[in-house]
Short mmCIF file of C-alpha atoms and ligand atoms in Angstrom, two decimals:
data_model
loop_
_atom_site.label_atom_id
_atom_site.label_comp_id
_atom_site.label_asym_id
_atom_site.label_seq_id
_atom_site.Cartn_x
_atom_site.Cartn_y
_atom_site.Cartn_z
CA UNK A 20 18.25 13.70 0.34
CA UNK A 21 16.72 10.22 -0.20
CA UNK A 22 14.21 10.05 -2.75
CA UNK A 23 11.32 7.62 -3.02
CA UNK A 24 10.21 6.80 -6.73
CA UNK A 25 6.05 6.40 -6.69
CA UNK A 26 3.53 5.54 -9.15
CA UNK A 27 0.08 7.91 -9.07
CA UNK A 28 -1.23 8.05 -5.98
CA UNK A 29 -4.94 7.09 -6.64
CA UNK A 30 -3.61 3.59 -8.20
CA UNK A 31 -0.26 2.41 -6.91
CA UNK A 32 -0.78 0.59 -3.66
CA UNK A 33 3.13 -0.67 -3.54
CA UNK A 34 3.98 2.75 -3.96
CA UNK A 35 1.89 4.01 -0.78
CA UNK A 36 3.43 1.90 1.83
CA UNK A 37 6.71 3.18 2.18
CA UNK A 38 5.71 6.45 1.48
CA UNK A 39 3.27 6.26 4.19
CA UNK A 40 6.07 4.82 6.67
CA UNK A 41 8.20 7.57 6.08
CA UNK A 42 5.64 10.14 6.56
CA UNK A 43 4.13 8.60 9.58
CA UNK A 44 7.44 8.16 10.96
CA UNK A 45 8.89 11.25 10.22
CA UNK A 46 11.56 10.37 8.21
CA UNK A 47 12.59 13.12 5.47
CA UNK A 48 12.58 12.33 1.82
CA UNK A 49 11.67 13.76 -1.52
CA UNK A 50 8.56 11.96 -3.31
CA UNK A 51 9.71 11.77 -7.51
CA UNK A 52 6.32 10.91 -8.93
CA UNK A 53 6.44 9.14 -12.34
CA UNK A 54 3.01 8.75 -13.89
CA UNK A 55 1.34 5.47 -15.31
CA UNK A 56 1.66 6.45 -18.93
CA UNK A 57 1.52 2.39 -19.64
CA UNK A 58 3.77 -0.42 -18.82
CA UNK A 59 4.66 -1.21 -22.15
CA UNK A 60 8.55 -1.41 -22.49
CA UNK A 61 8.87 2.10 -24.57
CA UNK A 62 6.60 3.81 -21.92
CA UNK A 63 7.95 6.72 -20.27
CA UNK A 64 7.27 5.23 -16.97
CA UNK A 65 8.94 1.68 -17.69
CA UNK A 66 11.94 3.90 -19.39
CA UNK A 67 12.34 6.34 -16.00
CA UNK A 68 12.05 3.43 -13.74
CA UNK A 69 14.09 1.10 -15.79
CA UNK A 70 17.45 3.77 -15.06
CA UNK A 71 16.32 3.74 -11.60
CA UNK A 72 16.13 -0.28 -11.10
CA UNK A 73 16.49 -3.22 -12.87
CA UNK A 74 13.09 -4.27 -12.55
CA UNK A 75 11.61 -0.99 -13.75
CA UNK A 76 8.84 -0.98 -10.81
CA UNK A 77 7.86 1.58 -7.95
CA UNK A 78 8.41 2.04 -5.32
CA UNK A 79 12.42 2.12 -5.42
CA UNK A 80 14.11 4.39 -3.06
CA UNK A 81 17.62 6.00 -3.68
CA UNK A 82 19.42 6.66 -0.84
CA UNK A 83 22.96 8.15 -2.26
CA UNK A 84 24.69 5.72 -4.07
CA UNK A 85 22.42 3.33 -2.98
CA UNK A 86 18.90 1.89 -4.73
CA UNK A 87 16.65 -0.50 -2.91
CA UNK A 88 13.27 -1.72 -4.57
CA UNK A 89 10.87 -3.81 -3.24
CA UNK A 90 8.46 -2.69 -0.46
CA UNK A 91 9.40 -5.08 1.53
CA UNK A 92 13.08 -4.40 1.11
CA UNK A 93 12.89 -1.01 1.63
CA UNK A 94 10.57 -1.27 5.09
CA UNK A 95 13.27 -3.36 6.45
CA UNK A 96 16.38 -0.58 4.94
CA UNK A 97 14.35 2.06 6.85
CA UNK A 98 14.02 -0.21 10.06
CA UNK A 99 17.77 -0.74 9.69
CA UNK A 100 18.43 2.80 9.25
CA UNK A 101 16.15 4.30 11.74
CA UNK A 102 16.28 1.76 14.52
CA UNK A 103 15.27 4.44 16.88
CA UNK A 104 11.53 4.98 14.77
CA UNK A 105 10.90 1.17 15.98
CA UNK A 106 9.08 0.90 12.60
CA UNK A 107 8.90 -2.93 13.64
CA UNK A 108 7.28 -4.05 17.02
CA UNK A 109 10.02 -4.18 19.73
CA UNK A 110 9.76 -7.76 20.99
CA UNK A 111 11.01 -10.80 18.85
CA UNK A 112 8.18 -12.50 18.99
CA UNK A 113 5.79 -9.40 17.88
CA UNK A 114 8.41 -8.85 15.36
CA UNK A 115 8.31 -12.29 13.99
CA UNK A 116 4.66 -11.89 13.37
CA UNK A 117 4.55 -8.43 11.93
CA UNK A 118 7.19 -9.81 9.08
CA UNK A 119 4.70 -13.07 8.65
CA UNK A 120 1.87 -10.85 8.12
CA UNK A 121 3.71 -8.54 6.00
CA UNK A 122 5.33 -11.31 3.81
CA UNK A 123 2.04 -12.81 3.71
CA UNK A 124 0.34 -9.50 2.03
CA UNK A 125 3.40 -9.40 -0.53
CA UNK A 126 2.85 -12.80 -1.48
CA UNK A 127 -0.78 -13.63 -1.54
CA UNK A 128 -4.35 -11.81 -1.41
CA UNK A 129 -4.13 -12.77 -5.33
CA UNK A 130 -8.06 -12.33 -5.82
CA UNK A 131 -8.07 -8.97 -3.56
CA UNK A 132 -5.12 -7.52 -5.34
CA UNK A 133 -6.20 -8.56 -9.01
CA UNK A 134 -10.13 -8.05 -8.62
CA UNK A 135 -9.89 -4.91 -6.59
CA UNK A 136 -7.30 -2.71 -7.90
CA UNK A 137 -6.62 0.19 -5.49
CA UNK A 138 -8.44 3.06 -6.71
CA UNK A 139 -8.84 5.75 -3.80
CA UNK A 140 -11.11 8.28 -5.37
CA UNK A 141 -13.42 5.69 -7.07
CA UNK A 142 -16.90 4.35 -5.43
CA UNK A 143 -17.53 0.90 -6.71
CA UNK A 144 -19.73 -0.71 -3.86
CA UNK A 145 -22.11 -2.31 -6.56
CA UNK A 146 -18.92 -4.05 -8.38
CA UNK A 147 -17.58 -5.30 -5.42
CA UNK A 148 -20.69 -6.90 -4.43
CA UNK A 149 -20.87 -8.78 -7.84
CA UNK A 150 -17.08 -9.75 -7.16
CA UNK A 151 -17.68 -11.25 -4.16
CA UNK A 152 -20.80 -13.03 -5.40
CA UNK A 153 -19.25 -14.42 -8.25
CA UNK A 154 -15.74 -15.20 -6.99
CA UNK A 155 -15.81 -17.40 -3.63
CA UNK A 156 -11.66 -16.77 -3.36
CA UNK A 157 -11.93 -13.21 -2.97
CA UNK A 158 -14.19 -13.92 -0.08
CA UNK A 159 -11.69 -15.82 1.38
CA UNK A 160 -8.97 -13.13 0.97
CA UNK A 161 -11.38 -11.02 3.06
CA UNK A 162 -11.84 -13.57 5.49
CA UNK A 163 -8.63 -13.99 6.34
CA UNK A 164 -8.02 -10.08 6.71
CA UNK A 165 -11.03 -9.54 8.97
CA UNK A 166 -9.39 -12.64 11.28
CA UNK A 167 -6.09 -11.50 11.04
CA UNK A 168 -6.92 -7.73 12.05
CA UNK A 169 -9.32 -9.44 14.37
CA UNK A 170 -6.92 -11.46 16.34
CA UNK A 171 -4.04 -8.63 16.46
CA UNK A 172 -6.57 -5.75 17.61
CA UNK A 173 -7.69 -8.27 20.38
CA UNK A 174 -3.94 -9.39 21.08
CA UNK A 175 -2.80 -5.86 21.78
CA UNK A 176 -5.91 -3.86 22.69
CA UNK A 177 -5.31 -1.61 19.37
CA UNK A 178 -5.43 0.98 18.41
CA UNK A 179 -2.93 -0.04 15.63
CA UNK A 180 -2.33 -3.54 14.48
CA UNK A 181 0.22 -3.97 17.24
CA UNK A 182 -0.59 -1.54 19.62
CA UNK A 183 1.41 1.84 18.08
CA UNK A 184 2.17 2.57 14.45
CA UNK A 185 4.56 -0.13 12.37
CA UNK A 186 5.30 -1.20 9.02
CA UNK A 187 2.41 -3.64 9.00
CA UNK A 188 -0.14 -0.92 9.73
CA UNK A 189 1.60 0.61 6.38
CA UNK A 190 1.41 -2.33 4.53
CA UNK A 191 -2.59 -2.84 5.05
CA UNK A 192 -2.94 0.65 4.34
CA UNK A 193 -3.94 -0.10 0.93
CA UNK A 194 -6.28 -2.75 1.84
CA UNK A 195 -8.24 -0.49 3.95
CA UNK A 196 -8.46 1.84 0.89
CA UNK A 197 -9.92 -1.23 -1.22
CA UNK A 198 -12.00 -2.32 1.08
CA UNK A 199 -13.66 1.22 1.35
CA UNK A 200 -13.61 1.43 -2.71
CA UNK A 201 -15.20 -1.84 -3.30
CA UNK A 202 -17.94 -1.33 -0.16
CA UNK A 203 -16.81 -4.70 0.71
CA UNK A 204 -18.87 -5.85 4.16
CA UNK A 205 -16.52 -6.16 7.40
CA UNK A 206 -17.33 -6.01 10.96
CA UNK A 207 -17.52 -2.48 12.82
CA UNK A 208 -14.52 -3.43 14.81
CA UNK A 209 -12.35 -3.94 11.37
CA UNK A 210 -14.35 -0.50 9.56
CA UNK A 211 -13.11 1.02 12.93
CA UNK A 212 -9.63 0.08 12.34
CA UNK A 213 -9.42 1.17 8.56
CA UNK A 214 -10.74 4.60 10.05
CA UNK A 215 -7.99 4.92 12.79
CA UNK A 216 -5.11 4.14 10.02
CA UNK A 217 -6.44 6.96 7.55
CA UNK A 218 -6.63 9.36 10.20
CA UNK A 219 -2.82 9.34 10.54
CA UNK A 220 -1.75 12.34 9.26
CA UNK A 221 0.66 9.99 7.08
CA UNK A 222 -2.06 8.07 5.80
CA UNK A 223 -4.24 10.96 5.26
CA UNK A 224 -1.53 12.98 3.34
CA UNK A 225 -1.44 10.05 0.55
CA UNK A 226 -5.56 9.61 0.49
CA UNK A 227 -5.51 13.53 0.39
CA UNK A 228 -3.04 14.05 -2.66
CA UNK A 229 -4.81 10.57 -4.55
CA UNK A 230 -7.87 12.72 -4.46
CA UNK A 231 -6.36 15.78 -5.72
CA UNK A 232 -4.12 14.03 -8.17
CA UNK A 233 -7.89 13.67 -10.98
CA UNK A 234 -5.85 11.85 -13.00
CA UNK A 235 -7.75 8.90 -15.34
CA UNK A 236 -5.10 5.88 -16.53
CA UNK A 237 -7.31 3.76 -18.45
CA UNK A 238 -5.21 0.38 -18.03
CA UNK A 239 -5.71 0.69 -13.76
CA UNK A 240 -9.45 1.31 -14.49
CA UNK A 241 -11.01 -2.38 -15.03
CA UNK A 242 -14.49 -1.21 -13.84
CA UNK A 243 -14.90 2.73 -15.17
CA UNK A 244 -14.77 4.38 -18.54
CA UNK A 245 -14.47 7.81 -17.06
CA UNK A 246 -13.65 9.70 -13.82
N1 LIG B 317 6.79 -6.83 -5.08
C1 LIG B 317 6.67 -5.33 -5.77
C2 LIG B 317 5.90 -4.99 -6.58
C3 LIG B 317 5.82 -3.57 -7.11
C4 LIG B 317 4.84 -3.04 -8.51
O1 LIG B 317 4.46 -4.24 -8.91
N2 LIG B 317 4.49 -1.90 -8.68
C5 LIG B 317 3.83 -1.51 -9.79
C6 LIG B 317 3.13 -0.35 -9.52
S1 LIG B 317 2.13 -0.52 -8.15
C7 LIG B 317 4.46 -1.45 -11.31
O2 LIG B 317 5.81 -0.85 -10.70
N3 LIG B 317 4.53 -2.14 -12.58
C8 LIG B 317 5.17 -1.86 -13.51
C9 LIG B 317 5.20 -3.27 -14.25
O3 LIG B 317 4.21 -3.67 -14.15
O4 LIG B 317 5.91 -2.73 -15.38
C10 LIG B 317 7.04 -4.40 -4.14
O5 LIG B 317 6.90 -4.97 -3.28
O6 LIG B 317 7.52 -2.93 -4.52
#
């Protein structure tokens, strides 16, 4: 059985993407959770993941002898392995568009990622308001998300970014959790999309597990001192 190595469900946004993708698409896998004790070279996490892949990061997918790491590579491998699941949109132009926005997420949104790390269980609306006031680049990241999602929802009529579920929705699921955690203001149509994504069984399962985790990892918590 293929294994997906992931980090803490409350914090690990990169782990969330392929886990949600496989759950929602009905691709069987075994989850191996490696707790974030620290990212120091001698940490349990780095030693465990270093034995699995050369970058010692999660997520990593182990399928028989094959190890695939990095979220985008895992998504592409799954799309090739399970063509019948239609993980990318069917039409070539739509597929190219979906790949463009996933690559944009992969390489961009630096302020959203660094200032608003994923923390599903936390409620940090006051922090979010202060961060937005002090960081125009964070507002620019949020504006781009709103523009991207609005355009795609308008073009396809929803309910998801390319109509039905695709890799793109799994890619942006952790952005939806950040918008909620930090109370970042978005138009009603965008909030409604976030709610639809979070109601998908695969996404809901991750969020429920994250809420049940009840782990406090200080180095992932720039804004809290305890749960
Ligand atoms: N580009 C990578 C990023 C993966 C990543 O940053 N993973 C984090 C956890 S969410 C990690 O393993 N960090 C360990 C470290 O920084 O040493 C991907 O898409 O998989």
